[in-house]
Amino acid sequence: MSFFSTRGGACVTASQAILFGLANDGGLYVPASFPALTAEKIAALTEMTYHQRAVAILKLYLEDFSLSELDDAIRQAYAASKFDDPAVAPVRRLDDQTHVLELFHGPTLAFKDMALQVLPHLTTLSARKNGEQREVSILVATSGDTGKAALEGFKDVPGTSCTVFYPTDGVSDVQKLQMTTTGGDNTHVIALDGNFDDAQTGVKQLFSSADFAAMADQRGKVLSSANSINFGRLAPQIVYYFSAYADLLKDGVIKMGDKVNFVVPTGNFGNILAAYYAMQMGLPVGRLICASNRNKVLTDFFRTGVYDARREFHKTTSPSMDILISSNLERLLFEMADRQGETVADWMRQLKEQKTYSVGESKLAQLQQLFSAGYADDAQCAEEIRTVFDQYSYLMDTHTAVASRVLRQYRQETGDDTVTVIVSTASPYKFAADVLTAVRGETAAADLDAFGCSDKLEEISGMPVPQQVKALRSLPVRHKARCEKNAMAEAVLKAFDGE
Ligand SMILES: *Cc1c(COP(=O)(O)O)cnc(C)c1O
């Protein structure tokens, strides 16, 4: 399988797409074609473990990796020591029509583990395949979830290091503790005096600086990104859509060939794009429902065909979806443009220069044949957490609840009663204060810290506090570095030099 750029250029192998991250023309790498999984092959997944399902699907894309390499990478990524559920990505039943795909059983309690546990292994293999001798040094700017997931993924992986910048006052207490207590000899965490945009802009500047690349090179290092536009992050996400279908099949909820809807809490459009890829490969999908919070750029896009980022940015209780530029949408646009790179390049130019573009009536009609979209604000999200808990004794986190609420609206509007999978992207314990407030009201969480809220949630729900949260109470803070906005390069070099 070779890979092209969404903007027309490039033809690289899978390992190169993973190693380079972004194409030279600024586009994203897309596979030359979508490998097909026949009905028999999908049916065969029912008898496989998650690990076997992952190998069966990833090998179709990652053709320059040997089976034993993939097998090894996936075995390590989803080991029982890392995921606290033997099914890795279990499907829970709420009612006959409504099921929840839980993607939060990994080390950081959010769905990003599903890909970021695999990526480090794919990265080191890719480096080796392409004769890269230097240490692959990952740089990340995070608003919370990605940083910790990348740190856990790359921690102690030979031939790599991982340096994360987070905004000093821009992450939750649990998120900060999760990062600053990270173990491993190759991890660095730096608090930036600034906001997330400052961190992201600073990291982008480091990536595009030839001087900085030379200084890294002198130290035997090559910079790389663990960003969600990397194909190495997208590919492992395709697996769990097939896996969920296979589980529903196995449990007799559906018959082979029955279509299933997925509703996905969406930010950068990576997760739901993987569902689209799965469908292109033959997974029977009815509709893909894109759920947003108050930052509803995508809802508007799927309803009007106009992507318009000229709007106010809102901080919400589902922070991992607080995003106005959804980078991975570019890969969907590429398919909508019948794989014409110039068309995509043109839209992206308009987005950069005018912060808006329109795909036009006929493309919109095409998009709406498959996608629906909706949004929920913080109050609706809290109400949804309470409603679902009262009805099913099932506790959802704030991101998942946005999806659940959007599904409720979709069903009311359409009457569509197709079996639907709500994609659950985080453990409720990762956002314990907001979840507790939703279930028990404003006063319940008032005097409690994150641990107090977790204990209270456990008491109410009977769902045990995950080990990963409990451990944070006693883990020592190892990372105390801070830096100013204009001193990020020096901070990284200091980390590299072990000062
Ligand atoms: C990253 C994230 C999302 C958004 O996923 P995208 O792939 O960026 O659309 C949703 N929920 C949680 C908890 C996340 O961490």
Coordinates of N, CA and C in Angstrom, one line a residue, residues 171-270:
V171 N -4.8 23.2 32.3 CA -5.2 21.8 32.4 C -5.8 21.5 33.8
S172 N -6.6 20.5 33.9 CA -7.2 20.1 35.2 C -6.1 19.6 36.1
D173 N -6.5 19.6 37.4 CA -5.5 19.1 38.4 C -5.1 17.6 38.1
V174 N -6.1 16.8 37.8 CA -5.8 15.4 37.5 C -4.9 15.3 36.3
Q175 N -5.2 16.1 35.2 CA -4.4 16.0 34.0 C -2.9 16.5 34.3
K176 N -2.8 17.5 35.2 CA -1.4 18.0 35.5 C -0.7 16.9 36.3
L177 N -1.3 16.4 37.3 CA -0.7 15.3 38.1 C -0.3 14.1 37.2
Q178 N -1.3 13.7 36.3 CA -1.0 12.6 35.4 C 0.3 12.8 34.7
M179 N 0.5 14.0 34.2 CA 1.7 14.3 33.4 C 3.0 14.4 34.3
T180 N 2.9 15.2 35.4 CA 4.1 15.5 36.1 C 4.6 14.3 37.0
T181 N 3.8 13.3 37.1 CA 4.2 12.1 37.8 C 4.7 11.0 36.9
T182 N 4.7 11.3 35.6 CA 5.1 10.2 34.6 C 6.5 9.7 34.9
G183 N 6.6 8.4 34.9 CA 7.9 7.7 35.0 C 8.7 7.7 33.7
G184 N 9.7 6.9 33.7 CA 10.5 6.7 32.4 C 11.7 7.6 32.4
D185 N 12.8 7.1 31.7 CA 14.0 7.9 31.6 C 14.0 8.8 30.4
N186 N 13.0 8.6 29.5 CA 13.1 9.4 28.3 C 11.9 10.4 28.2
T187 N 11.2 10.7 29.3 CA 10.1 11.6 29.3 C 10.4 12.9 29.9
H188 N 9.9 14.0 29.3 CA 10.1 15.4 29.8 C 8.8 16.1 29.8
V189 N 8.5 16.8 30.9 CA 7.2 17.5 30.9 C 7.5 18.9 31.3
I190 N 7.1 19.9 30.6 CA 7.4 21.3 30.8 C 6.2 22.2 30.9
A191 N 6.0 22.9 32.0 CA 4.9 23.8 32.1 C 5.3 25.1 31.4
L192 N 4.4 25.6 30.6 CA 4.6 26.8 29.8 C 3.8 27.9 30.4
D193 N 4.5 29.1 30.6 CA 3.8 30.2 31.0 C 3.0 30.8 29.8
G194 N 1.8 30.3 29.6 CA 1.0 30.8 28.4 C -0.2 29.9 28.3
N195 N -0.9 30.0 27.2 CA -2.1 29.2 27.1 C -1.8 28.1 26.0
F196 N -2.8 27.3 25.7 CA -2.6 26.1 24.8 C -2.1 26.6 23.4
D197 N -2.7 27.7 22.9 CA -2.3 28.2 21.6 C -0.8 28.6 21.6
D198 N -0.3 29.2 22.7 CA 1.1 29.5 22.8 C 1.9 28.3 22.7
A199 N 1.5 27.2 23.4 CA 2.3 26.0 23.4 C 2.3 25.4 22.0
Q200 N 1.1 25.3 21.4 CA 1.0 24.8 20.0 C 1.8 25.6 19.0
T201 N 1.7 26.9 19.1 CA 2.4 27.7 18.1 C 3.9 27.5 18.3
G202 N 4.4 27.5 19.6 CA 5.8 27.3 19.9 C 6.3 26.0 19.4
V203 N 5.5 24.9 19.6 CA 6.0 23.6 19.1 C 6.1 23.6 17.6
K204 N 5.0 24.2 16.9 CA 5.1 24.2 15.4 C 6.3 25.0 14.9
Q205 N 6.7 26.1 15.7 CA 7.9 26.8 15.3 C 9.1 26.0 15.4
L206 N 9.2 25.2 16.5 CA 10.4 24.3 16.6 C 10.4 23.3 15.5
F207 N 9.3 22.8 15.1 CA 9.3 21.8 14.0 C 9.7 22.4 12.7
S208 N 9.5 23.7 12.5 CA 9.8 24.3 11.2 C 11.1 25.1 11.2
S209 N 11.8 25.0 12.3 CA 13.1 25.7 12.4 C 14.3 24.8 12.0
A210 N 15.0 25.2 10.9 CA 16.2 24.5 10.5 C 17.3 24.5 11.5
D211 N 17.4 25.7 12.2 CA 18.4 25.8 13.3 C 18.2 24.8 14.4
F212 N 16.9 24.7 14.8 CA 16.6 23.8 15.9 C 16.8 22.4 15.5
A213 N 16.4 22.1 14.2 CA 16.7 20.7 13.7 C 18.2 20.3 13.7
A214 N 19.0 21.3 13.4 CA 20.4 21.1 13.4 C 21.0 20.9 14.8
M215 N 20.4 21.6 15.8 CA 20.9 21.4 17.1 C 20.4 20.1 17.7
A216 N 19.2 19.6 17.3 CA 18.8 18.3 17.7 C 19.7 17.3 17.0
D217 N 20.0 17.5 15.7 CA 20.8 16.5 15.0 C 22.2 16.4 15.6
Q218 N 22.8 17.5 16.1 CA 24.1 17.5 16.8 C 24.1 16.5 18.0
R219 N 22.9 16.4 18.5 CA 22.7 15.6 19.7 C 22.2 14.2 19.4
G220 N 22.2 13.9 18.1 CA 21.8 12.5 17.6 C 20.3 12.3 17.7
K221 N 19.6 13.4 17.5 CA 18.1 13.3 17.6 C 17.4 13.8 16.3
V222 N 16.3 13.2 16.0 CA 15.5 13.8 14.9 C 14.1 14.0 15.5
L223 N 13.5 15.2 15.2 CA 12.2 15.6 15.8 C 11.1 14.9 15.1
S224 N 10.1 14.5 15.8 CA 8.9 13.9 15.2 C 7.6 14.2 16.0
S225 N 6.5 14.1 15.4 CA 5.2 14.5 16.0 C 4.3 13.3 16.3
A226 N 3.6 13.4 17.4 CA 2.6 12.3 17.7 C 1.2 12.8 17.5
N227 N 1.1 13.8 16.7 CA -0.2 14.5 16.4 C -1.2 13.6 15.8
S228 N -2.5 13.9 15.9 CA -3.5 13.0 15.5 C -3.7 12.9 14.0
I229 N -2.9 13.8 13.2 CA -2.9 13.7 11.8 C -2.0 12.6 11.3
N230 N -1.2 12.0 12.1 CA -0.2 10.9 11.7 C -1.1 9.7 11.4
F231 N -0.8 9.1 10.2 CA -1.5 7.9 9.8 C -1.4 6.8 10.9
G232 N -0.2 6.8 11.6 CA 0.0 5.8 12.6 C -0.9 5.9 13.8
R233 N -1.6 7.0 13.9 CA -2.6 7.2 14.9 C -4.0 6.8 14.4
L234 N -4.2 7.1 13.1 CA -5.5 6.8 12.5 C -5.7 5.3 12.4
A235 N -4.7 4.6 11.9 CA -4.9 3.1 11.6 C -5.4 2.3 12.8
P236 N -4.8 2.4 14.0 CA -5.3 1.6 15.1 C -6.8 1.9 15.5
Q237 N -7.2 3.1 15.1 CA -8.6 3.5 15.4 C -9.6 2.8 14.6
I238 N -9.2 2.4 13.4 CA -10.1 1.7 12.5 C -10.6 0.4 13.1
V239 N -9.6 -0.2 13.8 CA -9.8 -1.6 14.4 C -11.1 -1.7 15.2
Y240 N -11.2 -0.7 16.1 CA -12.3 -0.9 17.1 C -13.7 -0.7 16.6
Y241 N -13.8 -0.1 15.4 CA -15.1 -0.1 14.7 C -15.5 -1.5 14.2
F242 N -14.5 -2.2 13.6 CA -14.8 -3.6 13.2 C -15.0 -4.4 14.5
S243 N -14.2 -4.2 15.5 CA -14.3 -5.0 16.7 C -15.7 -4.9 17.4
A244 N -16.2 -3.6 17.4 CA -17.5 -3.4 18.0 C -18.6 -4.2 17.2
Y245 N -18.5 -4.1 15.9 CA -19.4 -4.8 15.0 C -19.4 -6.3 15.2
A246 N -18.1 -6.8 15.3 CA -18.0 -8.3 15.6 C -18.6 -8.7 16.9
D247 N -18.4 -7.8 17.9 CA -19.0 -8.1 19.2 C -20.5 -8.1 19.2
L248 N -21.1 -7.2 18.5 CA -22.6 -7.1 18.3 C -23.1 -8.4 17.6
L249 N -22.3 -8.8 16.6 CA -22.6 -10.0 15.8 C -22.6 -11.2 16.7
K250 N -21.5 -11.3 17.5 CA -21.3 -12.4 18.3 C -22.4 -12.5 19.4
D251 N -22.9 -11.4 19.9 CA -23.9 -11.4 20.9 C -25.3 -11.5 20.4
G252 N -25.4 -11.6 19.0 CA -26.7 -11.8 18.4 C -27.5 -10.6 18.4
V253 N -26.9 -9.4 18.6 CA -27.7 -8.1 18.5 C -28.0 -7.8 17.1
I254 N -27.1 -8.2 16.2 CA -27.3 -7.9 14.8 C -27.0 -9.2 14.0
K255 N -27.4 -9.3 12.7 CA -27.0 -10.3 11.8 C -26.0 -9.8 10.9
M256 N -25.1 -10.7 10.3 CA -24.1 -10.2 9.3 C -24.8 -9.4 8.2
G257 N -24.2 -8.2 8.0 CA -24.8 -7.4 6.9 C -25.7 -6.3 7.4
D258 N -26.2 -6.5 8.6 CA -27.1 -5.4 9.2 C -26.2 -4.1 9.4
K259 N -26.9 -3.0 9.1 CA -26.1 -1.8 9.3 C -26.2 -1.3 10.7
V260 N -25.2 -0.6 11.1 CA -25.1 -0.1 12.5 C -24.7 1.4 12.4
N261 N -25.3 2.2 13.2 CA -24.9 3.6 13.3 C -23.9 3.8 14.4
F262 N -23.0 4.8 14.2 CA -22.1 5.2 15.2 C -22.2 6.7 15.5
V263 N -22.3 7.0 16.8 CA -22.3 8.5 17.1 C -21.0 8.7 17.9
V264 N -20.2 9.7 17.4 CA -18.9 9.9 17.9 C -18.6 11.4 18.4
P265 N -18.2 11.5 19.7 CA -17.9 12.8 20.2 C -16.6 13.3 19.5
T266 N -16.7 14.4 18.8 CA -15.7 14.8 17.9 C -15.0 16.1 18.2
G267 N -13.7 16.2 18.0 CA -12.9 17.4 18.1 C -12.1 17.6 16.8
N268 N -11.0 16.8 16.7 CA -10.1 17.0 15.5 C -10.5 16.1 14.4
F269 N -11.6 15.4 14.5 CA -12.2 14.5 13.5 C -11.4 13.3 13.2
G270 N -10.5 12.9 14.1 CA -9.7 11.7 13.9 C -10.5 10.4 14.2

